[in-house]
Amino acid sequence: MKNKLGPSLDALRQLNNVSIHQLITGIMSSSTYYRFTHDGTDISAAKFIQLLDRLDSSLTDFINLHSPEDITNQQFFTTYLHSVSTGKINERALQTLLLLLQKVNNDYPTPRYLHYIWLTQSCLDRAHGHPYHYQQDLNRYFTSVTTWTSSSLIMLGLSTQFIPFLALSSLFSPACKAFESHLDRFDVQKAYGYFLVNFALLAIMNQSQFDFMRVSKQFRKHKVLDSTLAMSVYIRLINSLNTWLSHPQKFASSQLSSLTSILRDLDEPVYADQLNEFIQLFERNFISESLGNLGHPLYQVF
């Protein structure tokens, strides 16, 4: 009987947007993979587990792939973003999503569902002003990733605000390298822009000029990230802050206020309010030298 593992594993590869080359390098030849996925040829259990590990998936994940109760990556990201992209977090929608994730995870426990639970709970914690329940879990997960998929990169982009800044700093270089290899996907481009902008603002608030300069370099390197009007304004913000660091005599805080006006002209009141909040905090911290905290992350990504 022709085995069905190969086609199912290839479906999982496509779901995670991993190329065949990325998946099989160091494990098997392309001809062996083709025979496994198209001709029903068997492979060893050890190689099968290696492929699953390369896809950042467990055997349980694989078994549940075609389950009618499965929540796909796309379903989760779409639902999550719909709950947080209106400028005000829809706590009821997030709570419903969290309960659904917990139920499915109880029935079909997988690492993927746990990651979704961590992100959703962290967002609710922020809305309630509570400490993040899963900050260290998110930190451990992202620092242990060996093969980045498009889904794990989008997850990182959405989780940026919930990971300790020092951990983000140590993760920055490998994460950027991983994002760069997936920039053919628009949703990963947007997640990368989200990751960089939030990291840049956190670098300023944590007074890390070194990290801020690393972010600025990435924006100069990847013009493709300037893909929406709102993102182009944030890139202008990064450039203005770069001027403040490098040539303070040429900097005026009015440069930042004008960016808020541009966002309002573009009918982006949510972005405008968030940017205005950051500017006020920046002026208090670095112009008036009083302390404060960033109130809201840049949720509205896609």
Short mmCIF file of C-alpha atoms in Angstrom, two decimals:
data_model
loop_
_atom_site.label_atom_id
_atom_site.label_comp_id
_atom_site.label_asym_id
_atom_site.label_seq_id
_atom_site.Cartn_x
_atom_site.Cartn_y
_atom_site.Cartn_z
CA MET A 1 0.00 0.00 0.00
CA LYS A 2 1.35 3.40 -1.00
CA ASN A 3 2.28 5.40 2.09
CA LYS A 4 0.52 8.74 2.68
CA LEU A 5 3.11 10.22 5.01
CA GLY A 6 5.05 11.88 2.22
CA PRO A 7 2.20 13.97 0.74
CA SER A 8 1.03 14.97 4.23
CA LEU A 9 4.52 16.06 5.26
CA ASP A 10 4.90 18.05 2.05
CA ALA A 11 1.57 19.75 2.82
CA LEU A 12 2.98 20.70 6.23
CA ARG A 13 6.12 22.05 4.51
CA GLN A 14 4.01 24.25 2.23
CA LEU A 15 1.84 25.41 5.15
CA ASN A 16 4.99 26.64 6.90
CA ASN A 17 6.42 28.12 3.68
CA VAL A 18 9.68 26.17 3.92
CA SER A 19 11.45 25.42 0.64
CA ILE A 20 12.39 21.84 -0.19
CA HIS A 21 16.06 22.85 -0.13
CA GLN A 22 15.72 24.33 3.38
CA LEU A 23 13.91 21.23 4.58
CA ILE A 24 16.13 18.44 3.26
CA THR A 25 19.66 19.89 3.36
CA GLY A 26 21.84 17.54 5.40
CA ILE A 27 19.03 14.98 5.75
CA MET A 28 18.37 13.48 2.31
CA SER A 29 18.71 14.11 -1.41
CA SER A 30 16.06 15.86 -3.47
CA SER A 31 15.41 12.63 -5.42
CA THR A 32 14.78 10.70 -2.19
CA TYR A 33 12.40 13.42 -1.00
CA TYR A 34 10.56 13.36 -4.33
CA ARG A 35 10.13 9.57 -4.17
CA PHE A 36 8.91 9.87 -0.56
CA THR A 37 6.35 12.60 -1.31
CA HIS A 38 5.22 11.49 -4.79
CA ASP A 39 5.88 7.78 -5.24
CA GLY A 40 5.07 6.50 -1.75
CA THR A 41 8.63 5.32 -1.05
CA ASP A 42 9.37 4.82 2.65
CA ILE A 43 12.13 6.59 4.58
CA SER A 44 13.57 5.77 7.99
CA ALA A 45 11.77 6.94 11.13
CA ALA A 46 14.91 8.85 12.12
CA LYS A 47 14.89 10.88 8.88
CA PHE A 48 11.12 11.47 9.20
CA ILE A 49 11.57 12.89 12.71
CA GLN A 50 14.46 15.05 11.43
CA LEU A 51 12.18 16.52 8.77
CA LEU A 52 9.47 17.26 11.34
CA ASP A 53 12.03 18.93 13.59
CA ARG A 54 13.23 21.04 10.66
CA LEU A 55 9.60 22.14 10.22
CA ASP A 56 9.44 23.11 13.91
CA SER A 57 6.67 20.52 14.35
CA SER A 58 6.07 17.58 16.64
CA LEU A 59 4.67 14.19 15.66
CA THR A 60 1.42 15.22 17.35
CA ASP A 61 1.36 18.39 15.25
CA PHE A 62 1.71 16.23 12.15
CA ILE A 63 -1.04 13.83 13.19
CA ASN A 64 -3.43 16.72 13.86
CA LEU A 65 -2.68 18.54 10.61
CA HIS A 66 -5.87 17.41 8.91
CA SER A 67 -8.02 17.31 12.04
CA PRO A 68 -11.33 19.18 11.57
CA GLU A 69 -10.69 20.85 14.95
CA ASP A 70 -7.21 22.01 13.98
CA ILE A 71 -6.53 25.76 14.09
CA THR A 72 -4.16 26.56 11.23
CA ASN A 73 -1.46 29.20 11.38
CA GLN A 74 -3.42 31.42 9.02
CA GLN A 75 -6.63 31.05 11.02
CA PHE A 76 -4.90 32.02 14.25
CA PHE A 77 -2.96 34.99 12.88
CA THR A 78 -6.04 36.35 11.08
CA THR A 79 -8.22 36.02 14.20
CA TYR A 80 -5.57 37.49 16.51
CA LEU A 81 -4.87 40.47 14.27
CA HIS A 82 -8.57 41.16 13.85
CA SER A 83 -8.82 41.41 17.64
CA VAL A 84 -5.94 43.87 18.06
CA SER A 85 -5.84 45.93 14.86
CA THR A 86 -8.68 48.31 15.61
CA GLY A 87 -6.59 50.55 17.85
CA LYS A 88 -8.30 49.27 20.98
CA ILE A 89 -7.79 45.66 21.99
CA ASN A 90 -10.99 43.63 21.69
CA GLU A 91 -10.63 41.82 25.00
CA ARG A 92 -13.79 39.77 24.57
CA ALA A 93 -12.62 38.44 21.20
CA LEU A 94 -9.16 37.66 22.60
CA GLN A 95 -10.67 35.88 25.61
CA THR A 96 -12.84 33.78 23.30
CA LEU A 97 -9.81 32.95 21.18
CA LEU A 98 -7.84 32.00 24.30
CA LEU A 99 -10.56 29.64 25.53
CA LEU A 100 -10.77 27.99 22.10
CA LEU A 101 -6.99 27.55 21.97
CA GLN A 102 -6.96 26.04 25.46
CA LYS A 103 -9.73 23.57 24.55
CA VAL A 104 -8.05 22.47 21.33
CA ASN A 105 -4.70 22.19 23.09
CA ASN A 106 -6.25 20.01 25.80
CA ASP A 107 -7.68 17.69 23.12
CA TYR A 108 -4.71 17.80 20.74
CA PRO A 109 -1.70 19.18 22.66
CA THR A 110 0.95 20.64 20.36
CA PRO A 111 3.74 23.20 20.84
CA ARG A 112 2.11 25.39 18.19
CA TYR A 113 -1.08 25.84 20.23
CA LEU A 114 0.97 26.62 23.31
CA HIS A 115 2.75 29.41 21.44
CA TYR A 116 -0.58 30.87 20.37
CA ILE A 117 -1.83 30.70 23.97
CA TRP A 118 1.30 32.51 25.19
CA LEU A 119 0.83 35.35 22.69
CA THR A 120 -2.91 35.73 23.27
CA GLN A 121 -2.55 35.69 27.07
CA SER A 122 0.32 38.20 26.89
CA CYS A 123 -1.85 40.58 24.90
CA LEU A 124 -4.62 40.27 27.47
CA ASP A 125 -2.09 40.82 30.26
CA ARG A 126 -1.00 44.06 28.59
CA ALA A 127 -4.61 45.19 28.23
CA HIS A 128 -5.17 44.58 31.97
CA GLY A 129 -1.84 46.09 33.02
CA HIS A 130 -0.69 42.74 34.47
CA PRO A 131 2.80 41.16 34.35
CA TYR A 132 3.17 38.84 31.39
CA HIS A 133 2.42 35.23 32.36
CA TYR A 134 4.48 33.75 29.55
CA GLN A 135 7.31 36.21 29.00
CA GLN A 136 10.00 33.68 29.87
CA ASP A 137 8.27 30.93 27.89
CA LEU A 138 8.27 33.12 24.77
CA ASN A 139 11.87 34.04 25.45
CA ARG A 140 12.96 30.40 25.80
CA TYR A 141 11.06 29.37 22.68
CA PHE A 142 12.52 32.02 20.37
CA THR A 143 16.06 31.61 21.68
CA SER A 144 15.86 27.85 21.07
CA VAL A 145 14.55 27.97 17.48
CA THR A 146 16.98 26.24 15.12
CA THR A 147 15.01 26.44 11.85
CA TRP A 148 12.84 29.51 11.34
CA THR A 149 9.61 29.13 9.39
CA SER A 150 7.45 31.96 8.09
CA SER A 151 4.95 31.20 10.87
CA SER A 152 7.54 31.39 13.65
CA LEU A 153 8.84 34.68 12.20
CA ILE A 154 5.36 36.20 12.13
CA MET A 155 4.91 34.93 15.69
CA LEU A 156 8.14 36.74 16.65
CA GLY A 157 6.95 39.93 15.00
CA LEU A 158 3.72 39.84 16.99
CA SER A 159 5.49 38.88 20.24
CA THR A 160 8.17 41.60 20.18
CA GLN A 161 6.59 43.65 22.96
CA PHE A 162 6.29 40.64 25.27
CA ILE A 163 9.94 39.52 25.25
CA PRO A 164 12.58 41.02 27.58
CA PHE A 165 14.64 43.67 25.78
CA LEU A 166 17.99 42.05 26.59
CA ALA A 167 16.73 38.77 25.11
CA LEU A 168 15.55 40.60 21.99
CA SER A 169 18.95 42.21 21.66
CA SER A 170 20.76 38.86 21.73
CA LEU A 171 18.18 37.42 19.32
CA PHE A 172 18.37 40.33 16.88
CA SER A 173 21.06 39.13 14.45
CA PRO A 174 19.83 35.54 13.92
CA ALA A 175 16.23 36.79 13.68
CA CYS A 176 17.15 39.35 11.00
CA LYS A 177 19.01 36.68 9.03
CA ALA A 178 15.94 34.43 9.21
CA PHE A 179 13.57 37.22 8.17
CA GLU A 180 15.81 38.01 5.20
CA SER A 181 15.44 34.48 3.85
CA HIS A 182 11.61 34.76 3.86
CA LEU A 183 11.08 38.28 2.49
CA ASP A 184 9.38 36.91 -0.62
CA ARG A 185 6.23 36.68 1.51
CA PHE A 186 4.30 39.90 2.11
CA ASP A 187 3.05 38.85 5.56
CA VAL A 188 6.64 38.16 6.67
CA GLN A 189 7.71 41.56 5.29
CA LYS A 190 5.06 43.22 7.43
CA ALA A 191 6.05 41.19 10.49
CA TYR A 192 9.70 42.16 9.93
CA GLY A 193 8.79 45.84 9.75
CA TYR A 194 6.77 45.45 12.95
CA PHE A 195 9.68 43.69 14.65
CA LEU A 196 12.20 46.37 13.61
CA VAL A 197 10.06 49.41 14.45
CA ASN A 198 9.14 48.13 17.90
CA PHE A 199 12.71 47.05 18.58
CA ALA A 200 13.96 50.49 17.53
CA LEU A 201 11.55 52.25 19.89
CA LEU A 202 12.45 49.87 22.70
CA ALA A 203 16.15 50.51 22.00
CA ILE A 204 15.56 54.24 22.43
CA MET A 205 13.59 53.74 25.64
CA ASN A 206 16.33 51.43 26.96
CA GLN A 207 18.99 53.95 25.92
CA SER A 208 20.79 51.47 23.67
CA GLN A 209 22.29 53.44 20.80
CA PHE A 210 24.07 50.30 19.57
CA ASP A 211 20.77 48.42 19.09
CA PHE A 212 19.09 51.42 17.52
CA MET A 213 21.87 51.71 14.95
CA ARG A 214 21.48 48.01 14.12
CA VAL A 215 17.80 48.57 13.35
CA SER A 216 18.54 51.64 11.22
CA LYS A 217 20.98 49.58 9.16
CA GLN A 218 18.29 46.98 8.43
CA PHE A 219 15.84 49.61 7.19
CA ARG A 220 18.51 51.05 4.88
CA LYS A 221 19.31 47.56 3.63
CA HIS A 222 15.74 46.46 2.91
CA LYS A 223 13.79 49.09 1.00
CA VAL A 224 11.01 46.53 0.51
CA LEU A 225 9.94 47.13 4.12
CA ASP A 226 8.76 50.61 3.12
CA SER A 227 5.64 48.98 1.68
CA THR A 228 2.78 50.95 3.23
CA LEU A 229 2.18 54.64 3.91
CA ALA A 230 2.06 54.07 7.66
CA MET A 231 5.32 52.10 7.64
CA SER A 232 7.01 54.81 5.54
CA VAL A 233 6.13 57.33 8.26
CA TYR A 234 7.64 55.11 10.94
CA ILE A 235 10.78 54.73 8.85
CA ARG A 236 10.96 58.53 8.70
CA LEU A 237 10.65 58.48 12.49
CA ILE A 238 13.63 56.11 12.71
CA ASN A 239 15.63 58.38 10.39
CA SER A 240 14.77 61.45 12.50
CA LEU A 241 15.87 59.69 15.68
CA ASN A 242 19.04 58.71 13.86
CA THR A 243 19.68 62.39 13.23
CA TRP A 244 19.07 63.09 16.92
CA LEU A 245 21.74 60.53 17.85
CA SER A 246 24.30 61.38 15.18
CA HIS A 247 23.83 65.12 14.63
CA PRO A 248 21.82 66.52 17.56
CA GLN A 249 22.41 70.10 16.38
CA LYS A 250 20.32 69.32 13.28
CA PHE A 251 17.45 67.78 15.23
CA ALA A 252 14.23 69.49 16.29
CA SER A 253 11.38 67.72 18.05
CA SER A 254 8.97 69.43 15.64
CA GLN A 255 10.23 66.94 13.04
CA LEU A 256 8.50 64.19 15.00
CA SER A 257 5.25 66.08 15.53
CA SER A 258 4.90 66.61 11.78
CA LEU A 259 4.88 62.82 11.31
CA THR A 260 1.79 62.56 13.49
CA SER A 261 0.07 65.10 11.26
CA ILE A 262 0.97 63.06 8.18
CA LEU A 263 -0.66 59.97 9.68
CA ARG A 264 -3.82 61.91 10.44
CA ASP A 265 -3.86 63.23 6.87
CA LEU A 266 -3.58 59.61 5.72
CA ASP A 267 -6.65 58.81 7.84
CA GLU A 268 -4.63 56.65 10.22
CA PRO A 269 -5.81 57.95 13.62
CA VAL A 270 -4.73 54.80 15.51
CA TYR A 271 -1.16 55.04 14.27
CA ALA A 272 -1.21 58.80 14.86
CA ASP A 273 -2.30 58.38 18.49
CA GLN A 274 0.34 55.71 19.13
CA LEU A 275 3.07 57.78 17.52
CA ASN A 276 1.99 60.88 19.45
CA GLU A 277 2.18 58.87 22.70
CA PHE A 278 5.73 57.79 21.87
CA ILE A 279 6.78 61.35 20.95
CA GLN A 280 5.47 62.75 24.25
CA LEU A 281 7.27 60.03 26.17
CA PHE A 282 10.45 60.58 24.16
CA GLU A 283 10.38 64.31 24.90
CA ARG A 284 9.83 63.67 28.61
CA ASN A 285 12.58 61.08 28.81
CA PHE A 286 15.22 62.60 26.60
CA ILE A 287 14.33 66.25 26.30
CA SER A 288 12.97 66.85 29.82
CA GLU A 289 14.79 63.82 31.28
CA SER A 290 11.84 62.53 33.33
CA LEU A 291 10.89 58.86 33.39
CA GLY A 292 8.00 57.09 31.69
CA ASN A 293 6.95 53.89 29.97
CA LEU A 294 5.67 53.07 26.50
CA GLY A 295 1.98 52.43 26.92
CA HIS A 296 1.08 50.49 23.78
CA PRO A 297 2.88 48.37 21.21
CA LEU A 298 2.28 48.90 17.50
CA TYR A 299 -0.36 46.20 17.18
CA GLN A 300 -1.68 47.22 13.77
CA VAL A 301 0.73 45.43 11.49
CA PHE A 302 -0.90 43.87 8.45
#
